[in-house]
CSV table of N, CA and C and ligand atoms in Angstrom, one decimal:
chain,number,residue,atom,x,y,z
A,1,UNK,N,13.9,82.8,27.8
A,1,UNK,CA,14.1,81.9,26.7
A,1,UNK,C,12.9,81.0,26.5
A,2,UNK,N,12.4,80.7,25.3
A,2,UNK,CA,11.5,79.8,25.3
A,2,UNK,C,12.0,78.7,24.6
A,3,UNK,N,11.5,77.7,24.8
A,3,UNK,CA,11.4,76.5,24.5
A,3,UNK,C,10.5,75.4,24.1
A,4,UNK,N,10.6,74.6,23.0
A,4,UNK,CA,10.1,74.2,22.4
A,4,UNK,C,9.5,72.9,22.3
A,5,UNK,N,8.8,72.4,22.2
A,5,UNK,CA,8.9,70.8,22.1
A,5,UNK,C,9.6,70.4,20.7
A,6,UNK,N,10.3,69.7,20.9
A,6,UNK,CA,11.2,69.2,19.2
A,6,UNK,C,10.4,68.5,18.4
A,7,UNK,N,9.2,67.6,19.2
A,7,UNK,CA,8.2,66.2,18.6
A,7,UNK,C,6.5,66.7,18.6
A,8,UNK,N,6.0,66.1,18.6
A,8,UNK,CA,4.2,66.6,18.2
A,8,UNK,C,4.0,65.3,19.4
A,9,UNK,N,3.6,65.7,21.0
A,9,UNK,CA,3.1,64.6,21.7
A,9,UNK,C,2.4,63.3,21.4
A,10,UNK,N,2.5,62.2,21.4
A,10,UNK,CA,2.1,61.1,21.0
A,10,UNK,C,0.9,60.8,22.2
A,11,UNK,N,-0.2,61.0,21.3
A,11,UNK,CA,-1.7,59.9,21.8
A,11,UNK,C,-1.1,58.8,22.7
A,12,UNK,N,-1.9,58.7,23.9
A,12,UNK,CA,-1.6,56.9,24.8
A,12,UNK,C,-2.3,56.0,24.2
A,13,UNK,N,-1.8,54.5,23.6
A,13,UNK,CA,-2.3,54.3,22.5
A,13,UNK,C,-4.6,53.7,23.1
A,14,UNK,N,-5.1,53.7,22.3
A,14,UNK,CA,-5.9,53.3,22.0
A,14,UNK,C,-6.5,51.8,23.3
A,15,UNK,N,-7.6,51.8,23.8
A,15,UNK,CA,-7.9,50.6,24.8
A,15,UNK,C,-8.0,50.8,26.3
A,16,UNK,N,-8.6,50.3,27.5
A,16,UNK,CA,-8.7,50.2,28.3
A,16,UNK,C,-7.7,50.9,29.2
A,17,UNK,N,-7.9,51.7,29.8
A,17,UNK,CA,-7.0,53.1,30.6
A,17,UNK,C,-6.5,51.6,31.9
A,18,UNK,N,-5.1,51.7,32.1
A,18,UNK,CA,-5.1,50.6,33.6
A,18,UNK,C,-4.7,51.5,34.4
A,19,UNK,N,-5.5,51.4,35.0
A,19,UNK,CA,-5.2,52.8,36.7
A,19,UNK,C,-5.0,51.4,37.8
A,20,UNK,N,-4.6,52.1,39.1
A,20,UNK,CA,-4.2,51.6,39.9
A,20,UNK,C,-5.3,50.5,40.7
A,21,UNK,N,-6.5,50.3,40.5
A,21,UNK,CA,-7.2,49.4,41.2
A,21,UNK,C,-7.5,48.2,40.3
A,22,UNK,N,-6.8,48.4,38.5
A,22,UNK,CA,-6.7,47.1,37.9
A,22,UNK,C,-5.7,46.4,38.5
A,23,UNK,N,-4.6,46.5,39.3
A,23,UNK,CA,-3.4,45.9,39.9
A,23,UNK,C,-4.3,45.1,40.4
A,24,UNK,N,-3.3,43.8,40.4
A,24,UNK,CA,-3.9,42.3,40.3
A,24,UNK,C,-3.2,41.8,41.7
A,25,UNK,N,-2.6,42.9,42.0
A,25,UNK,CA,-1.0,42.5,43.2
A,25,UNK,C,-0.6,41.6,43.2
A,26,UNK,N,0.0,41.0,41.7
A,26,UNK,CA,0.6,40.0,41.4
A,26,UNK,C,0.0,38.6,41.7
A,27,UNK,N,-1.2,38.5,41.9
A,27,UNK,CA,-2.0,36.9,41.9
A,27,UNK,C,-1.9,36.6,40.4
A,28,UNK,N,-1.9,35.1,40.4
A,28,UNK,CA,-2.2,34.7,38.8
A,28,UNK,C,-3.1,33.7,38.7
A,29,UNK,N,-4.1,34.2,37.9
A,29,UNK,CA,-5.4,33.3,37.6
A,29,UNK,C,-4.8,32.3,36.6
A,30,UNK,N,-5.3,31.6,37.0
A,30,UNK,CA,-5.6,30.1,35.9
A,30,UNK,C,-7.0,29.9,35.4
A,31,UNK,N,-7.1,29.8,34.2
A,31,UNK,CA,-8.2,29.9,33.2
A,31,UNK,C,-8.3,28.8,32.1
A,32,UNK,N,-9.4,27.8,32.6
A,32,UNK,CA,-9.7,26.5,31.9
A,32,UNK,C,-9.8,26.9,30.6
A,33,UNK,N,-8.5,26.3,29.6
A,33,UNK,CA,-8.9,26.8,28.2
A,33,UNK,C,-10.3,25.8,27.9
A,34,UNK,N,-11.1,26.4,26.5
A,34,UNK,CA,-11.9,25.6,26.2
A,34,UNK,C,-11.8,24.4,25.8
A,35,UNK,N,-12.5,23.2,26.2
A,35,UNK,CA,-12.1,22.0,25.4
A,35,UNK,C,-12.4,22.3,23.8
A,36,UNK,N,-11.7,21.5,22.9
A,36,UNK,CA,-12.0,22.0,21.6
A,36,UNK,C,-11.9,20.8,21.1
A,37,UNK,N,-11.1,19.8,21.6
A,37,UNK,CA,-11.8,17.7,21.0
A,37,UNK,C,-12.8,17.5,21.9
A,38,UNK,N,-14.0,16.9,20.9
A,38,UNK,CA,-14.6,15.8,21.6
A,38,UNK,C,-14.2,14.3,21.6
A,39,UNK,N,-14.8,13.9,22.6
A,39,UNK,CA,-14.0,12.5,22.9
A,39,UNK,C,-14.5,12.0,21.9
A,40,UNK,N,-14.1,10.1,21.2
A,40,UNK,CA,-14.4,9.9,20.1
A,40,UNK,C,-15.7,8.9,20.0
A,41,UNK,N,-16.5,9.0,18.9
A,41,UNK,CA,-17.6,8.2,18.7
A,41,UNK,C,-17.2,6.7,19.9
A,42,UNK,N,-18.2,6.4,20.2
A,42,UNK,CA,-18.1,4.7,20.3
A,42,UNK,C,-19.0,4.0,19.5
A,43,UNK,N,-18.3,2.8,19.4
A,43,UNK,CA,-19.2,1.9,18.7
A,43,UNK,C,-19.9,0.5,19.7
A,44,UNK,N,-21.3,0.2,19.6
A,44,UNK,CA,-21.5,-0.9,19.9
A,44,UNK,C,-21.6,-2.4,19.2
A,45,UNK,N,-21.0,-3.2,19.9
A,45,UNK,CA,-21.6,-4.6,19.3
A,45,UNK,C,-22.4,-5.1,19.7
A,46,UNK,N,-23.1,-5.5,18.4
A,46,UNK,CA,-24.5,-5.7,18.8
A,46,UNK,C,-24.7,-7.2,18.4
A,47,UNK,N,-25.1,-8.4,19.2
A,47,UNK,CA,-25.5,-9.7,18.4
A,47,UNK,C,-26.9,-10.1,18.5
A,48,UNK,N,-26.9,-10.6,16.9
A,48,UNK,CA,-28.5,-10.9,16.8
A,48,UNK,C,-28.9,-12.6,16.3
A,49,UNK,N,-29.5,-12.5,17.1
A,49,UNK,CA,-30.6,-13.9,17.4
A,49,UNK,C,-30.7,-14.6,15.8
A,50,UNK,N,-30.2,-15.9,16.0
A,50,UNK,CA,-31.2,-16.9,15.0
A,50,UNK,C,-31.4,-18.0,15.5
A,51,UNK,N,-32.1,-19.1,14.7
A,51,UNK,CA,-33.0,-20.2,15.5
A,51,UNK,C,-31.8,-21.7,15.1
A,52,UNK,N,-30.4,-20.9,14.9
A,52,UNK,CA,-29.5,-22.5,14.4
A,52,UNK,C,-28.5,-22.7,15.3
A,53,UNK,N,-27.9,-21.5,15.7
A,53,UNK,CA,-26.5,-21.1,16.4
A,53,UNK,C,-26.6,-21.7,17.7
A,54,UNK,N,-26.3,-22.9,18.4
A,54,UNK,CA,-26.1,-23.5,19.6
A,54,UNK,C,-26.1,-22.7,20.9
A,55,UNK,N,-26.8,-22.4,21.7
A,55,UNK,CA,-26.2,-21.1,22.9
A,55,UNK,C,-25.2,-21.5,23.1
A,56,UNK,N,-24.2,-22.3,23.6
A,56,UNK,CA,-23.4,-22.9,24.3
A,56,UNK,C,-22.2,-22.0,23.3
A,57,UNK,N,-22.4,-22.3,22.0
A,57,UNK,CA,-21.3,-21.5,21.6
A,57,UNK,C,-21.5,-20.0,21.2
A,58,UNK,N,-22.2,-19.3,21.5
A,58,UNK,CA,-23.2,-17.9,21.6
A,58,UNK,C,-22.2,-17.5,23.4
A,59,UNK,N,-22.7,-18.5,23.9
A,59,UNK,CA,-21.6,-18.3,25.6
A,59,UNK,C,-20.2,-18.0,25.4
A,60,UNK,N,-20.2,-19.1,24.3
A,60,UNK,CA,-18.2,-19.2,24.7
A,60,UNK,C,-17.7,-17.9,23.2
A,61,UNK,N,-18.3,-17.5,22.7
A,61,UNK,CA,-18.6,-16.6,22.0
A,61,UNK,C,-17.9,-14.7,22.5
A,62,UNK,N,-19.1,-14.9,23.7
A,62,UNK,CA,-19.2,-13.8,24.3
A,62,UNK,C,-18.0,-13.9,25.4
A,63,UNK,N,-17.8,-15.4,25.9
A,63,UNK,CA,-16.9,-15.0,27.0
A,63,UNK,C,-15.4,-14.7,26.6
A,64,UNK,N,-15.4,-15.2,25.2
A,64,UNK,CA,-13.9,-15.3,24.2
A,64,UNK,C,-13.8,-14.1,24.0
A,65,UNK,N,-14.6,-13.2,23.4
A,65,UNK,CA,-14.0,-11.9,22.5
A,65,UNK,C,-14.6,-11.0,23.6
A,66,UNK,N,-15.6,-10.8,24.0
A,66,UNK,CA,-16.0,-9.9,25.3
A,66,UNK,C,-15.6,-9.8,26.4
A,67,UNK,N,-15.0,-10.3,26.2
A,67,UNK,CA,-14.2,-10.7,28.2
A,67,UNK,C,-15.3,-11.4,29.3
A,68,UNK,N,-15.6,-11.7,28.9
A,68,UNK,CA,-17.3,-12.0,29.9
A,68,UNK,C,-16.9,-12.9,30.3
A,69,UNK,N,-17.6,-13.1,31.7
A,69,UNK,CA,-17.4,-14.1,33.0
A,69,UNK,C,-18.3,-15.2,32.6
A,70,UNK,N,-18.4,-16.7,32.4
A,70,UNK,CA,-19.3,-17.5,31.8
A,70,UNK,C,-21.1,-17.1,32.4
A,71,UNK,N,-21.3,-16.3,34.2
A,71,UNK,CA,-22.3,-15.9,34.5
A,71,UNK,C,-22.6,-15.1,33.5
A,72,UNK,N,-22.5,-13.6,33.2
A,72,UNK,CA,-22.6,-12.4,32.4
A,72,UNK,C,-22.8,-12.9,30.5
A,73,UNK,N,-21.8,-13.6,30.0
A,73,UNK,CA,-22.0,-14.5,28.7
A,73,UNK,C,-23.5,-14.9,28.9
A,74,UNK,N,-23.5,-16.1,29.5
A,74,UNK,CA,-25.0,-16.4,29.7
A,74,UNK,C,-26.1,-15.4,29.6
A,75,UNK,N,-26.4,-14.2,30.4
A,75,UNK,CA,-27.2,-13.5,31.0
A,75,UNK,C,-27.4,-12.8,29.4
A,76,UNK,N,-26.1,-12.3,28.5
A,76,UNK,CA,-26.0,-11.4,27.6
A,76,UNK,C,-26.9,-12.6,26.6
A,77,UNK,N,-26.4,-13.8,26.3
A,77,UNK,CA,-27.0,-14.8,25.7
A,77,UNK,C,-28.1,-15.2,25.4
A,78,UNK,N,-28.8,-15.2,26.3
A,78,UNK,CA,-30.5,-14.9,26.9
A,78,UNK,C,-31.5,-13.8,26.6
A,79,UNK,N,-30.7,-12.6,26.7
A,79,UNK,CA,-31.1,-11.4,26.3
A,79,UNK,C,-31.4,-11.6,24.7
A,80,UNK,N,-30.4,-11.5,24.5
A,80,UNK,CA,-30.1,-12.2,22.6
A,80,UNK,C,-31.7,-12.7,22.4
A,81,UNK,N,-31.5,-14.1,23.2
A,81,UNK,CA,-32.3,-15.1,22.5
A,81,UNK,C,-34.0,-15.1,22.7
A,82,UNK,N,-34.2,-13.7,23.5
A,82,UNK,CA,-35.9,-13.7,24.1
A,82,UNK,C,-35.9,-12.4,23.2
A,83,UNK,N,-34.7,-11.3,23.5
A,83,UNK,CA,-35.1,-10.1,22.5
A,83,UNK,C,-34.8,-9.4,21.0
A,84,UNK,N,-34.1,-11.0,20.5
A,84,UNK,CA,-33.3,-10.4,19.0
A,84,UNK,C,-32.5,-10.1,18.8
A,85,UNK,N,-31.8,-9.5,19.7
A,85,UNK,CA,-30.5,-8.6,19.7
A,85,UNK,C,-30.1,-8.6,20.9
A,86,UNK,N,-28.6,-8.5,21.3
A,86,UNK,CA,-28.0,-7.5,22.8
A,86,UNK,C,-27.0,-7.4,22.5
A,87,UNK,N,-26.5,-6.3,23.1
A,87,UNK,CA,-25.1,-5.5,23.5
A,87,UNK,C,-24.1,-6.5,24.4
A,88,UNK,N,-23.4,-6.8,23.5
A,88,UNK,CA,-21.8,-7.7,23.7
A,88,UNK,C,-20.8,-6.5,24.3
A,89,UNK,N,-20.4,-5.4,24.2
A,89,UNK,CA,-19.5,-4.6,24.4
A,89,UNK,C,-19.6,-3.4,23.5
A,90,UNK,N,-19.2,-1.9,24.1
A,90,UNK,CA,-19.2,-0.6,23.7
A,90,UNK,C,-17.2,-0.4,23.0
A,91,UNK,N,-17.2,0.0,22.0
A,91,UNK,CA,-15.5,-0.2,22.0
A,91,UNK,C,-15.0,1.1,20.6
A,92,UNK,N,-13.9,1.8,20.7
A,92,UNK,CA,-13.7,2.3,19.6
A,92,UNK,C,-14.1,2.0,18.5
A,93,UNK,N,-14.1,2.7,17.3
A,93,UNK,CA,-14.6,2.1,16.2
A,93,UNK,C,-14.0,0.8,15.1
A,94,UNK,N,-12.5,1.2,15.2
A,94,UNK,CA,-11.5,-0.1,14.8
A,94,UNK,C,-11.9,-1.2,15.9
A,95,UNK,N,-11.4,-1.2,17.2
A,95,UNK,CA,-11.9,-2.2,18.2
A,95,UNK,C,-13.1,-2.6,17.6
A,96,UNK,N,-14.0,-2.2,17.6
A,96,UNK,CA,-15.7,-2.8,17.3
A,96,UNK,C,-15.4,-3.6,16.0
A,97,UNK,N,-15.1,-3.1,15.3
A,97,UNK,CA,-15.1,-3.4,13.8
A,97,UNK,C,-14.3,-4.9,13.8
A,98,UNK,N,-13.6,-4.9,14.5
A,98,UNK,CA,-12.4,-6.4,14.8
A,98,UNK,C,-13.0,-7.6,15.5
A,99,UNK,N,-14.0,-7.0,16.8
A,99,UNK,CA,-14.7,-7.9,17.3
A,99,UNK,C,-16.0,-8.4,16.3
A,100,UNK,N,-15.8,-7.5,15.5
A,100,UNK,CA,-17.4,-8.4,14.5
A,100,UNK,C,-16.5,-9.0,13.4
A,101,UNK,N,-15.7,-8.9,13.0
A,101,UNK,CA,-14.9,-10.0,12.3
A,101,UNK,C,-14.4,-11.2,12.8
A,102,UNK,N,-14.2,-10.9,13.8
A,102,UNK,CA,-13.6,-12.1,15.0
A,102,UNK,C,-14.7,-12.8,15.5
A,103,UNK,N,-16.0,-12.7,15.3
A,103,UNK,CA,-17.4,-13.3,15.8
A,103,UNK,C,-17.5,-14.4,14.4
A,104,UNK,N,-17.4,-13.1,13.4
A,104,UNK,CA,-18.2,-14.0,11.8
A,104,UNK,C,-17.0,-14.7,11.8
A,105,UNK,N,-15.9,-15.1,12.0
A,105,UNK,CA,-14.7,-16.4,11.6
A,105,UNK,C,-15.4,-17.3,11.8
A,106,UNK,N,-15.3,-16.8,13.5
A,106,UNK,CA,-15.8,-18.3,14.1
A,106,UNK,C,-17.1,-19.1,14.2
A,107,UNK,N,-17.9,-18.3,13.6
A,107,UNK,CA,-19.1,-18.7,13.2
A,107,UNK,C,-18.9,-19.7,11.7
A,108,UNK,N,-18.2,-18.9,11.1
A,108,UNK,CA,-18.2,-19.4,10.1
A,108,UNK,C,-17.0,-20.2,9.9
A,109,UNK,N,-16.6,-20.8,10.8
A,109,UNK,CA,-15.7,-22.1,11.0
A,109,UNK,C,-16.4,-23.0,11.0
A,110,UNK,N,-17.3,-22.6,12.3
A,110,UNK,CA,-17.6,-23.7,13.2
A,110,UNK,C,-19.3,-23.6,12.3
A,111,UNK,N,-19.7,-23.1,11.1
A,111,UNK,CA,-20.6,-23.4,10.2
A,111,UNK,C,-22.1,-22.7,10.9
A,112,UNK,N,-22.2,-21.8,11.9
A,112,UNK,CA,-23.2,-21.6,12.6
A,112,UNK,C,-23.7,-20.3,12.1
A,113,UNK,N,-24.5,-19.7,11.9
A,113,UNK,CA,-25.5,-18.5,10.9
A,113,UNK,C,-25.3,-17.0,12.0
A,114,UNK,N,-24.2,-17.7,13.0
A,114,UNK,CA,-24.3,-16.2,14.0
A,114,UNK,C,-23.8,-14.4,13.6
A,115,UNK,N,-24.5,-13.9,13.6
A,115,UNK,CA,-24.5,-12.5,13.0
A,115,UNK,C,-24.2,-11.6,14.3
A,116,UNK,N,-23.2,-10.9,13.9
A,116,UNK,CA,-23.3,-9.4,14.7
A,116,UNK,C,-22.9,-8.0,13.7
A,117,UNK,N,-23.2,-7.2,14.5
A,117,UNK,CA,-22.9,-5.8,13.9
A,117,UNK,C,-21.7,-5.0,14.9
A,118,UNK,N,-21.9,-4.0,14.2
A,118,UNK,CA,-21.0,-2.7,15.0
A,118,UNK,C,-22.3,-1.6,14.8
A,119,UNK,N,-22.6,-0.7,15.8
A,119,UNK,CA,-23.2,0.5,15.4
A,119,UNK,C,-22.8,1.5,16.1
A,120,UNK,N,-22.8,2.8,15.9
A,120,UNK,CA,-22.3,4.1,16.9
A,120,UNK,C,-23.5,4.1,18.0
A,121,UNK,N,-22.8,4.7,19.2
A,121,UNK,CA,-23.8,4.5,20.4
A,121,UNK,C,-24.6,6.0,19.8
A,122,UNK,N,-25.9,6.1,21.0
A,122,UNK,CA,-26.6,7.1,20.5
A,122,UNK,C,-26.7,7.6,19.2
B,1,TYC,N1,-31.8,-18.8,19.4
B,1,TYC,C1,-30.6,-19.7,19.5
B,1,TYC,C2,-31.2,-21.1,19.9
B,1,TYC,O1,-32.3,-21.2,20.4
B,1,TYC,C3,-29.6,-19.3,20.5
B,1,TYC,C4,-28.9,-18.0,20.1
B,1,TYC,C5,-28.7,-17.0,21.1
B,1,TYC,C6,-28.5,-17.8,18.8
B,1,TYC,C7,-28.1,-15.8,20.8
B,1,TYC,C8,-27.9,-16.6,18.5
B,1,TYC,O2,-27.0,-14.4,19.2
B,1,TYC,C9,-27.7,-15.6,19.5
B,1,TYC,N2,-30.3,-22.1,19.7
């Protein structure tokens, strides 16, 4: 008697043959997905020097909204006042933006010409 195949053999599909020495013997790898956020901009505040604004309130300035220890205020103060400018604090970009409004109030309460900015680091 002969016999027949009923079907037309089916092709193994298409891709990489797994023979016996791809067996992993059941270990499982962990694989660092890629990071895909970068972390976010920062911003610095930056305050700059003029010949009216009192240090003493340039100190209490820095130690109020920067957290700064009356030593560190001082030091940051100084910097200001020999180089034009210094770095008060690095802070997200809302944070930044809050501390340079919260600088110009009180300057401009207390009637003194003190200026700062916000700028992106690097
Ligand atoms: N230059 C000012 C003075 O001699 C002091 C000063 C320091 C002002 C820092 C502003 O951001 C400043 N009175």
């Amino acid at each position: 008697m002969i016999f027949m195949a009923s079907q037309t053999p089916v092709p193994p599909p298409a891709g990489p043959a797994i023979r016996p020495s791809d067996d992993d013997g059941g270990s499982v790898v962990a694989e660092k997905k890629l990071q895909k956020t970068k972390p976010p901009q920062m911003y610095q505040v930056v305050m700059l020097n003029d010949d009216y604004t009192p240090m003493e309130f340039v100190v209490v300035v820095i130690q109020e909204f920067f957290n700064k220890d009356r030593e560190t205020a001082t030091q940051i103060m100084l910097k200001i006042h020999l180089d034009g400018k210094g770095i008060c604090g690095v802070y997200s970009r809302d944070v930044a933006a809050t501390k340079v409004q919260q600088v110009q109030e009180a300057a401009r309460q207390a009637g003194h010409p003190l200026q700062c900015v916000s700028e992106p680091v690097e």
